[in-house]
């Protein structure tokens, strides 16, 4: 299982470093899930972090050759379900302004745009769209 290879394949211009990934995967209040091909090779993963009463989805990515199979949706649904099981009333994420497919998936799952971070991403520079999902655990 090579998370670093998947990270670099999915996010070639903004991949997290090995050290950042290690800290992210082993840090407190985090949960990660992966998807594998029939040969048990990791082809995608997603992760989230609990922050007080909210969860932030930190990353979701699937290698290009495995896209279009519903794996990104399955990863995201699993992260949402994990947040619900921990009685989390809100889930946040940020997504590139140009990531239309990802935005469409998140809207399909109930996320709504709540804000933007101008010029947040680089290579190329563009805004981050901040999205929120209120879960059925909302108090």
Coordinates of C-alpha atoms in Angstrom, one line a residue:
X1 CA 0.0 0.0 0.0
X2 CA 1.7 3.1 -1.2
X3 CA -0.1 6.2 -0.1
X4 CA 2.7 8.5 -1.2
X5 CA 2.5 7.1 -4.8
X6 CA -1.3 7.7 -4.9
X7 CA -0.9 11.2 -3.5
X8 CA 1.7 12.1 -6.1
X9 CA -0.4 10.6 -8.9
X10 CA -3.6 12.4 -7.8
X11 CA -2.1 15.7 -6.8
X12 CA 1.1 16.0 -9.0
X13 CA 1.6 19.7 -8.4
X14 CA 0.5 19.9 -4.8
X15 CA 1.2 16.5 -3.3
X16 CA 1.8 16.4 0.4
X17 CA 5.4 15.5 1.4
X18 CA 6.2 12.1 2.9
X19 CA 6.5 13.7 6.3
X20 CA 3.2 15.6 6.0
X21 CA 1.4 12.4 5.0
X22 CA 2.9 10.5 7.9
X23 CA 1.8 13.2 10.3
X24 CA -1.6 13.4 8.8
X25 CA -2.2 9.6 8.7
X26 CA -1.1 9.1 12.3
X27 CA -2.3 12.3 13.9
X28 CA -5.0 12.4 16.6
X29 CA -8.6 12.7 15.7
X30 CA -8.1 11.6 12.1
X31 CA -9.7 8.8 10.2
X32 CA -8.6 7.5 6.7
X33 CA -10.1 5.0 4.3
X34 CA -8.7 3.5 1.1
X35 CA -10.0 1.8 -2.0
X36 CA -8.1 -1.0 -3.7
X37 CA -8.2 -2.6 -7.2
X38 CA -8.7 -6.4 -7.6
X39 CA -4.9 -6.9 -7.1
X40 CA -5.1 -5.2 -3.7
X41 CA -3.2 -2.1 -5.0
X42 CA -4.3 1.1 -3.4
X43 CA -5.9 3.3 -6.0
X44 CA -7.5 6.0 -3.8
X45 CA -8.0 7.3 -0.3
X46 CA -9.8 9.8 1.7
X47 CA -9.3 11.3 5.2
X48 CA -10.9 13.6 7.7
X49 CA -10.1 15.2 11.0
X50 CA -12.4 15.8 13.9
X51 CA -12.1 19.4 15.2
X52 CA -14.4 20.0 18.1
X53 CA -18.0 19.5 17.0
X54 CA -17.1 19.5 13.3
X55 CA -15.2 17.2 10.9
X56 CA -13.1 18.5 8.0
X57 CA -12.6 16.3 5.1
X58 CA -8.9 16.8 4.4
X59 CA -8.5 14.9 1.2
X60 CA -10.2 12.6 -1.3
X61 CA -8.4 11.3 -4.3
X62 CA -8.6 8.5 -6.8
X63 CA -5.9 7.6 -9.4
X64 CA -6.9 8.6 -13.0
X65 CA -7.2 5.0 -14.3
X66 CA -9.7 4.1 -11.5
X67 CA -12.0 7.2 -11.9
X68 CA -15.5 6.9 -13.1
X69 CA -16.2 3.8 -11.0
X70 CA -17.8 5.6 -8.0
X71 CA -14.8 5.2 -5.8
X72 CA -14.5 8.9 -4.9
X73 CA -18.2 8.9 -4.0
X74 CA -17.7 5.7 -1.9
X75 CA -14.8 7.3 -0.1
X76 CA -16.7 10.5 0.6
X77 CA -19.8 8.6 1.8
X78 CA -17.7 6.5 4.2
X79 CA -16.1 9.7 5.7
X80 CA -19.6 11.2 6.1
X81 CA -20.9 8.1 7.8
X82 CA -17.9 8.0 10.1
X83 CA -18.6 11.7 11.1
X84 CA -22.3 10.8 11.7
X85 CA -21.3 7.8 13.9
X86 CA -19.2 10.2 16.0
X87 CA -22.3 12.5 16.4
X88 CA -20.7 15.3 14.4
X89 CA -23.3 17.9 13.3
X90 CA -21.2 19.5 10.6
X91 CA -18.7 18.4 7.9
X92 CA -16.6 20.9 6.0
X93 CA -14.3 20.6 3.0
X94 CA -12.5 22.8 0.6
X95 CA -12.2 22.2 -3.1
X96 CA -10.5 23.9 -6.1
X97 CA -12.7 26.3 -8.0
X98 CA -11.9 24.4 -11.2
X99 CA -12.8 21.0 -9.8
X100 CA -16.2 20.9 -11.3
X101 CA -16.6 17.1 -11.0
X102 CA -15.7 17.1 -7.3
X103 CA -18.0 20.0 -6.6
X104 CA -20.9 18.2 -8.4
X105 CA -20.2 15.1 -6.3
X106 CA -20.2 17.1 -3.1
X107 CA -23.4 18.9 -4.0
X108 CA -25.0 15.5 -4.8
X109 CA -24.1 14.4 -1.3
X110 CA -25.7 17.5 0.3
X111 CA -22.8 19.9 0.7
X112 CA -23.4 23.6 0.0
X113 CA -20.9 26.4 -0.7
X114 CA -20.6 28.7 2.3
X115 CA -17.5 30.7 1.5
X116 CA -14.3 31.1 -0.6
X117 CA -10.6 31.5 0.1
X118 CA -9.2 33.7 -2.6
X119 CA -6.0 32.5 -4.3
X120 CA -5.7 29.6 -1.8
X121 CA -4.3 27.1 -4.3
X122 CA -1.2 27.4 -6.4
X123 CA 0.0 25.7 -9.6
X124 CA -2.3 27.2 -10.9
X125 CA -3.5 29.9 -8.5
X126 CA -7.2 29.7 -7.8
X127 CA -9.8 30.1 -5.1
X128 CA -10.8 27.4 -2.7
X129 CA -14.5 26.8 -2.3
X130 CA -15.5 26.0 1.2
X131 CA -18.5 23.7 1.5
X132 CA -20.5 22.4 4.5
X133 CA -22.8 19.5 5.1
X134 CA -25.1 19.5 8.1
X135 CA -25.6 15.9 9.2
X136 CA -28.7 14.3 10.7
X137 CA -26.8 14.6 14.0
X138 CA -27.2 18.4 14.1
X139 CA -28.4 19.5 17.4

